[in-house]
Short mmCIF file of C-alpha atoms in Angstrom, two decimals:
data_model
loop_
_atom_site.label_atom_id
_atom_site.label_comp_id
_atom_site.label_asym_id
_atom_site.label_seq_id
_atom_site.Cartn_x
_atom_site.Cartn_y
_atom_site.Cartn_z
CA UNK A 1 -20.91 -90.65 15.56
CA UNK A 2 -24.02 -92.42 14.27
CA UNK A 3 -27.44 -93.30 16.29
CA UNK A 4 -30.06 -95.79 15.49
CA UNK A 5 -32.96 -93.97 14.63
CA UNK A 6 -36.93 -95.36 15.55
CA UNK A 7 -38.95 -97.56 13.86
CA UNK A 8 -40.98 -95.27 11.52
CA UNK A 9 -44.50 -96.33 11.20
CA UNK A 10 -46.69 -95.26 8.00
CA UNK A 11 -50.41 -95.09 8.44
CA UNK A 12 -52.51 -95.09 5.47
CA UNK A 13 -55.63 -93.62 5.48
CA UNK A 14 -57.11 -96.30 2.80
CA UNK A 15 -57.23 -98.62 5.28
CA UNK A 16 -60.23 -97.40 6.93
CA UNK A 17 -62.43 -99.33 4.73
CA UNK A 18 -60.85 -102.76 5.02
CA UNK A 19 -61.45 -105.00 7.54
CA UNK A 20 -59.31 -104.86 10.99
CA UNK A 21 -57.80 -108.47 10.08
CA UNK A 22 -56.20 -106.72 6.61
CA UNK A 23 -56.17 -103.27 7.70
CA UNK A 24 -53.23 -105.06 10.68
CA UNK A 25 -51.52 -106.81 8.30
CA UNK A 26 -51.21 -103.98 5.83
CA UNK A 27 -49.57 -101.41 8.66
CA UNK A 28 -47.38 -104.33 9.92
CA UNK A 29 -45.72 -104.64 6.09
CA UNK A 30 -45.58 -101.07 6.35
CA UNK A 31 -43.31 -101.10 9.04
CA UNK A 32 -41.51 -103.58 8.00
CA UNK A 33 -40.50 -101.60 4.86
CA UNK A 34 -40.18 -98.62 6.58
CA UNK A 35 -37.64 -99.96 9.89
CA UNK A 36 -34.35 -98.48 9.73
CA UNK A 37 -30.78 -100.87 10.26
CA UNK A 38 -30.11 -100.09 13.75
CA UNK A 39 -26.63 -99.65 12.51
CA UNK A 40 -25.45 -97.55 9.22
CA UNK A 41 -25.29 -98.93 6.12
CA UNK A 42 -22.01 -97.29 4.98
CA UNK A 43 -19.35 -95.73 7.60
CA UNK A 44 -16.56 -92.80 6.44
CA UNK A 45 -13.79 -94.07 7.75
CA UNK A 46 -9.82 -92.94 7.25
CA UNK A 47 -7.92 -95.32 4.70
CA UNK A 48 -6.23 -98.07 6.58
CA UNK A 49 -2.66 -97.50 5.34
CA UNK A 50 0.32 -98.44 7.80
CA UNK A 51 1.39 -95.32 9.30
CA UNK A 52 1.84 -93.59 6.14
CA UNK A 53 -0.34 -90.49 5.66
CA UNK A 54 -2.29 -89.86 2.43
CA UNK A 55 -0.15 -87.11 1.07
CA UNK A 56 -2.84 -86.98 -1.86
CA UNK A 57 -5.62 -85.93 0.54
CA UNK A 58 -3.42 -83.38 2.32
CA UNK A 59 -2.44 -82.09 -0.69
CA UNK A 60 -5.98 -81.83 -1.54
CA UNK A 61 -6.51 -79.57 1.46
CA UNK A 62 -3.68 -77.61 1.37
CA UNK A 63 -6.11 -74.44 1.09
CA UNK A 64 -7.50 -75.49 4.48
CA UNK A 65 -4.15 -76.02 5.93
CA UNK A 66 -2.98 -72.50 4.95
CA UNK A 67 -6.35 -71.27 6.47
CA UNK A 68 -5.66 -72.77 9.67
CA UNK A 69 -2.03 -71.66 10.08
CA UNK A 70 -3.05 -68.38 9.32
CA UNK A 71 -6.28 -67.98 11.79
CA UNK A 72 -3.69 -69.04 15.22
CA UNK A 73 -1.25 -66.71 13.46
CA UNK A 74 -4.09 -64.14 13.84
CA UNK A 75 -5.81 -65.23 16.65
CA UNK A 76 -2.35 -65.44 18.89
CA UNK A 77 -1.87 -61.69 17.93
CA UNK A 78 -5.43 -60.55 18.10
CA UNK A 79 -5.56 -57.00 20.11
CA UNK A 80 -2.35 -57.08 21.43
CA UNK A 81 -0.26 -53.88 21.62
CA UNK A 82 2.69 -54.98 20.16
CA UNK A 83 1.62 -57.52 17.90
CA UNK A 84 4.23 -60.02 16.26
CA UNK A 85 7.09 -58.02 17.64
CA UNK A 86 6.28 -60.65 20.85
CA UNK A 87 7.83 -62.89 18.34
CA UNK A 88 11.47 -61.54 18.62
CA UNK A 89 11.05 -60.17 22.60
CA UNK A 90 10.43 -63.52 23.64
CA UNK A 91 13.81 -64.94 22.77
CA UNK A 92 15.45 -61.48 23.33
CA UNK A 93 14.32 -61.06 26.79
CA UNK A 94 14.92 -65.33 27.37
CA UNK A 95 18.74 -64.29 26.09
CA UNK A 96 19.15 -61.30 28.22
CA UNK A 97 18.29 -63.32 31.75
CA UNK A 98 20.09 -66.55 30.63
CA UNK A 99 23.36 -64.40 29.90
CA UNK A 100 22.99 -62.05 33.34
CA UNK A 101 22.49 -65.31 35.52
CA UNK A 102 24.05 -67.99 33.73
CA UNK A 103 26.97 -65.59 31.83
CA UNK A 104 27.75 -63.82 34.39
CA UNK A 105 27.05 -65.36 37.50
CA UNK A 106 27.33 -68.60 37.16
CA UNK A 107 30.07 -68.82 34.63
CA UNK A 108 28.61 -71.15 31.77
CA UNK A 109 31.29 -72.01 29.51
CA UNK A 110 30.72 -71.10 25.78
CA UNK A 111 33.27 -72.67 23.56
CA UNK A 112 34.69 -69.09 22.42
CA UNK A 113 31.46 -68.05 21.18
CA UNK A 114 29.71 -64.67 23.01
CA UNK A 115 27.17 -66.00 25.43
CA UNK A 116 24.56 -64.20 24.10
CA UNK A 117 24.97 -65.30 20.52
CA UNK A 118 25.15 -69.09 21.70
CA UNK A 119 22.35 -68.71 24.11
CA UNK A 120 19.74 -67.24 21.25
CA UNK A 121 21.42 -69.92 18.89
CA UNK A 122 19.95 -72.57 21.36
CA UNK A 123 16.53 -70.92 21.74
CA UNK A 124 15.20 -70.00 19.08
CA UNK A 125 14.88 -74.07 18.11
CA UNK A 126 13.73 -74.30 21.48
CA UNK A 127 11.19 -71.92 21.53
CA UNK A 128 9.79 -73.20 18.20
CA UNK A 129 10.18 -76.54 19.20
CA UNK A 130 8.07 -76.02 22.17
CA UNK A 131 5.92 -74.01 21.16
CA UNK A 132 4.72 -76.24 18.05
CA UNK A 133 4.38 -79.31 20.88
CA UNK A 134 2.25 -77.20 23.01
CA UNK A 135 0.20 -75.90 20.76
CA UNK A 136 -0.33 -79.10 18.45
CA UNK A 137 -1.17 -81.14 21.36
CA UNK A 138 -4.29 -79.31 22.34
CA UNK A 139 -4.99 -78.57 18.94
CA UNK A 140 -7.60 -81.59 18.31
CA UNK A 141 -9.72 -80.56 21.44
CA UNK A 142 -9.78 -76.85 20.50
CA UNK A 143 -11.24 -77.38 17.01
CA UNK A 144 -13.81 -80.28 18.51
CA UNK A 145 -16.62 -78.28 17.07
CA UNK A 146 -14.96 -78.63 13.70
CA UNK A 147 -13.80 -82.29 13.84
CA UNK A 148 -17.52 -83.38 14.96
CA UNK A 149 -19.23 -81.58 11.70
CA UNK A 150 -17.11 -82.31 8.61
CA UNK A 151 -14.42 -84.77 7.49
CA UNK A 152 -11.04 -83.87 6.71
CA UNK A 153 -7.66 -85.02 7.12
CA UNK A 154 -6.97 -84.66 10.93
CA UNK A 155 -3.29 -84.69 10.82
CA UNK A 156 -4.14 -81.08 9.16
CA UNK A 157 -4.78 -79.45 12.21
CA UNK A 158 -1.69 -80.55 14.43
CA UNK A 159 -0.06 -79.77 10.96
CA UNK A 160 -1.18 -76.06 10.73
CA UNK A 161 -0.36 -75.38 14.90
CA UNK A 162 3.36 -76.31 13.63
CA UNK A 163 3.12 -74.21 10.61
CA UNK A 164 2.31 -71.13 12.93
CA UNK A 165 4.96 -71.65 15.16
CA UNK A 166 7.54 -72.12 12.13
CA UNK A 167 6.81 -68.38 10.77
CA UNK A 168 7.59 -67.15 13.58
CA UNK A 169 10.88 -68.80 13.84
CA UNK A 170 11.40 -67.50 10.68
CA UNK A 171 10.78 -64.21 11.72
CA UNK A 172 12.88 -64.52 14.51
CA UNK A 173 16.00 -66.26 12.85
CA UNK A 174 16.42 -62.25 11.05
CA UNK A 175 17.38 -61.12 14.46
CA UNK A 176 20.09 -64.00 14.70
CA UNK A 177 21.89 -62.59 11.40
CA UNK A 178 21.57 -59.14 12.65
CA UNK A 179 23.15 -60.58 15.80
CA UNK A 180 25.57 -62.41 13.74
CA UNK A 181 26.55 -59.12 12.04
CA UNK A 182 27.03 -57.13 15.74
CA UNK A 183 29.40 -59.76 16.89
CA UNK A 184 31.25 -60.18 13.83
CA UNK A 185 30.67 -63.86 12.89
CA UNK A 186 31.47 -64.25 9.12
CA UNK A 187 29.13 -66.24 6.67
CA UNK A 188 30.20 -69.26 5.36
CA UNK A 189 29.23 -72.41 2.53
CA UNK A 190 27.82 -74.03 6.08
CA UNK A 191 24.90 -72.22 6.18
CA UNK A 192 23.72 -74.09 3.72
CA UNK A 193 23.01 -76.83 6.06
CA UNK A 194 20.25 -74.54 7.99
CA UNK A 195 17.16 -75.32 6.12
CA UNK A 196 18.00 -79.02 5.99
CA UNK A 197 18.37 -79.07 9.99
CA UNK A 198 15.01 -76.27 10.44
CA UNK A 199 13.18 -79.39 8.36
CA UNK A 200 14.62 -81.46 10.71
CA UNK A 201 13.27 -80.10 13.88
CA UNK A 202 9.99 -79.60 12.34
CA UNK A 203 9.70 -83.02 11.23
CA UNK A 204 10.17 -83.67 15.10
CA UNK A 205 7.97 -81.33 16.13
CA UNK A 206 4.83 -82.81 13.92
CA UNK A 207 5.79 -86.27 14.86
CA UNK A 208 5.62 -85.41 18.78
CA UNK A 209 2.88 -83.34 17.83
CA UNK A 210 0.46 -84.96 16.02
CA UNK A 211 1.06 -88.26 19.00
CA UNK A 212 0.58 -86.21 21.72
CA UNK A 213 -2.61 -84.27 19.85
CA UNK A 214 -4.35 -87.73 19.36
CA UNK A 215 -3.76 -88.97 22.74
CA UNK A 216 -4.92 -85.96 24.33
CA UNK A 217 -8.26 -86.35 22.77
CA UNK A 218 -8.43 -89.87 25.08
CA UNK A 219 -6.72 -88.40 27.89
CA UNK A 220 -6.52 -85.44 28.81
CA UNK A 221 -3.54 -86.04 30.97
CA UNK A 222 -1.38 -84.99 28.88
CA UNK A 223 -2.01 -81.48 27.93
CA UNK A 224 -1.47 -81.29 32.04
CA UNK A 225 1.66 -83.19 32.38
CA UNK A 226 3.24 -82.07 29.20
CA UNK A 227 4.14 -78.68 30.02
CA UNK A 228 6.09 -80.03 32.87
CA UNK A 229 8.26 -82.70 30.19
CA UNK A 230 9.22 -79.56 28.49
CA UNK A 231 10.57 -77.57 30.87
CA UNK A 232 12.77 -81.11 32.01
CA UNK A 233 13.48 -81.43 28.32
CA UNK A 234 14.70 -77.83 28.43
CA UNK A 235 17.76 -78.39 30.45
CA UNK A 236 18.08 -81.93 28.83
CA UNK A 237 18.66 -80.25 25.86
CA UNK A 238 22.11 -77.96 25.30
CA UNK A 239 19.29 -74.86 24.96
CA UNK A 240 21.83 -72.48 27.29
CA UNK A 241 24.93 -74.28 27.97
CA UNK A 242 26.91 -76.26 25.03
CA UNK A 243 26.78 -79.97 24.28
CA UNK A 244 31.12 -80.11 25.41
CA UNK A 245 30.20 -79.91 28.72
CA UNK A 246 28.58 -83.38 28.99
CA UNK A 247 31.04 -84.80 26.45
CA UNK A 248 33.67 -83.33 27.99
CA UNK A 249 32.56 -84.61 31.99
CA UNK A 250 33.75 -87.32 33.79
CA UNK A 251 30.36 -88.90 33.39
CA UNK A 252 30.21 -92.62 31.88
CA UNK A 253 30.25 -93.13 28.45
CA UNK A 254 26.60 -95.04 28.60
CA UNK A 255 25.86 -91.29 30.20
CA UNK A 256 26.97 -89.74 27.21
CA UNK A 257 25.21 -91.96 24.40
CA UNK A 258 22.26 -91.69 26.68
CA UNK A 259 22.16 -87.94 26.07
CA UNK A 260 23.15 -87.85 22.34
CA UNK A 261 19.76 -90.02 22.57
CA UNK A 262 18.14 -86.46 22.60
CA UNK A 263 17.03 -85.90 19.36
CA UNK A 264 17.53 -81.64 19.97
CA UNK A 265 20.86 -82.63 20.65
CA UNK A 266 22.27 -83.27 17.64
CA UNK A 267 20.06 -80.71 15.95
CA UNK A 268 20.58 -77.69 18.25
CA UNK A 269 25.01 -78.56 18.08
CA UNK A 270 25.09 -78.61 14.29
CA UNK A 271 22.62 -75.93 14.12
CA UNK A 272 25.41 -73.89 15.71
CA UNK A 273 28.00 -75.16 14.13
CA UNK A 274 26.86 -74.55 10.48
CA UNK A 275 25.83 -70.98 11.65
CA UNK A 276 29.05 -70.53 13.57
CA UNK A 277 31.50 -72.81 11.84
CA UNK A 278 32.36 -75.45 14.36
CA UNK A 279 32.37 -79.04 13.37
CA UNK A 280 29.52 -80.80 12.64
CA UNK A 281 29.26 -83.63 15.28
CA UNK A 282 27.91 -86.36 12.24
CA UNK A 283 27.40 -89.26 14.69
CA UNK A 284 24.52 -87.15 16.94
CA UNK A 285 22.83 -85.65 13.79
CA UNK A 286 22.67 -89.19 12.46
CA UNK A 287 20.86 -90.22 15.49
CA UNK A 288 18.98 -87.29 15.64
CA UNK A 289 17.61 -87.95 11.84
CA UNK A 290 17.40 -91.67 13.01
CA UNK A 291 15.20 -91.05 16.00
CA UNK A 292 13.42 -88.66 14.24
CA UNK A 293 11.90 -90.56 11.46
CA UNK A 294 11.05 -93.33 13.31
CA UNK A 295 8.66 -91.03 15.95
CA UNK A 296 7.46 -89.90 12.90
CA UNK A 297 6.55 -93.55 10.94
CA UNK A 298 5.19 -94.45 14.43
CA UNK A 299 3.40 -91.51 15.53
CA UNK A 300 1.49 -91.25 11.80
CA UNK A 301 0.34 -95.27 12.62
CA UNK A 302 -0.74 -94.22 15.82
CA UNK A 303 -2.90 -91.31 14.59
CA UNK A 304 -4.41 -93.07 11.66
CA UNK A 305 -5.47 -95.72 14.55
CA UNK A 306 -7.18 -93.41 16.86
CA UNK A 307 -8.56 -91.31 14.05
CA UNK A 308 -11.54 -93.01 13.64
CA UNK A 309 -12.73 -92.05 17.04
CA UNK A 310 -11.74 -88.74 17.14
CA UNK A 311 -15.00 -87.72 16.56
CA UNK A 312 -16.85 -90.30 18.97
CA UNK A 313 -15.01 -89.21 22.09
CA UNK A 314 -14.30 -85.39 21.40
#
């Protein structure tokens, strides 16, 4: 944000002796010297790079990144009575109404597995999922003060609203194996495949959120409409119910590929099935991966682009 600042105009008191003819001419080269380029010599601007982000600057401010992530961590948790226990009673409770109304009443098949062990096997990706988008995407306009004062790497603080979320699913994903351990599910070599597939949905989460986060700074539309996405994307997603039921329908098959299109798809089914020991369904995690890296390639592009501004329009 840079403004043109006045003509300065120096006035020399040596001048008083020289006639008015010289004495003019000398405070006119004076301001001449003195004028100021009504635009900036020299602008800071964020490399120009297609869509790739500048690991080495990140890197660089890794310190503030771990800063960030742990001030919401704080903040969130600030004078509350039960602290980060909200962490694991937010999925807990989620699981306990999903398996009274959808268990019980309604019938929800659950491909041998208890209900409540497949329902808090859906959410906790949810919950992290959609609670990184939510959080990332007002991230930019909650730290305007801090954009507007000092240069950074931007993608840093979408970046460290993900990072909070993620400890808590990690927090949370201890309750799963106790959960695990209750009903009896053995451990197997597929677990193994867990961190690749949390990596996975964070790598969706920071592309989605770091888009969203720099077009919320333009228009502010979309911190209002996005809440309403997720809760679509919710039962888009095989969050309470498994994936068999829409493969399994009489729906068409351009239905079916339409939902495999669902990046959590694939992640949430083999998320279960490497915890549980299903198959792995290879052809939706391969679109899921697919899909994935390309909202990330175009989301980073589209960030670098409106970075420059960020600052301007905040």
């Amino acid at each position: 944000m840079f403004m043109p600042l006045e003509t300065t105009t120096v006035k020399s008191t040596k001048t008083d002796n020289l006639p008015a003819e010289v004495s003019a001419s000398v405070q006119s080269s004076f301001e001449v010297s003195t004028s100021l380029p009504d635009q900036p010599l020299v602008t800071i601007q964020p490399s120009r790079a297609l869509g790739v982000p500048n690991l080495r600057d990140i890197w660089h401010y890794r310190e503030l990144l771990y800063f960030l992530i742990w001030r919401d961590v704080k903040v969130r948790y600030k004078q509350t009575a039960l602290g980060v226990a909200w962490v694991v009673m937010q999925p807990l409770l989620s699981t306990l109404v999903f398996t009274v109304f959808l268990g019980r009443f309604a019938r929800v098949p659950s491909d041998g597995l208890p209900y409540p062990l497949l329902v808090f096997a859906g959410l906790l990706p949810w919950i992290f999922f959609s609670g990184a988008l939510t959080a990332s995407s007002g991230s930019m306009v909650a730290s305007a003060q801090l954009i507007s004062k000092v240069y950074f790497p931007r993608m840093i603080i979408p970046a460290a609203a993900v990072g909070a979320r993620l400890l808590d699913f990690v927090i949370s994903f201890a309750v799963l194996i106790g959960m695990m351990i209750y009903y009896g599910k053995p451990f197997s070599a597929r677990m193994l495949w867990v961190p690749a597939l949390i990596a996975l949905i964070t790598l969706l989460s920071l592309a989605i959120g770091i888009w969203s986060s720099g077009m919320n700074v333009k228009y502010r539309d979309v911190g209002v409409a996005l809440p309403v996405l997720i809760m679509l994307w919710m039962f888009a997603s095989p969050v309470v119910y498994p994936s068999s039921i829409v493969y399994g329908s009489g729906i068409s098959s351009t239905w079916k590929f339409i939902y495999t299109l669902n990046p959590l798809v694939g992640i949430i089914d083999n998320l279960r099935a490497a915890l549980f020991g299903g198959p792995f369904n290879w052809r939706s995690l391969g679109i899921s991966a697919a899909i994935t890296l390309i909202l990330f390639i175009y989301a980073a592009f589209e960030f670098k682009r409106m970075e420059r501004r960020f600052a301007d329009i905040i």
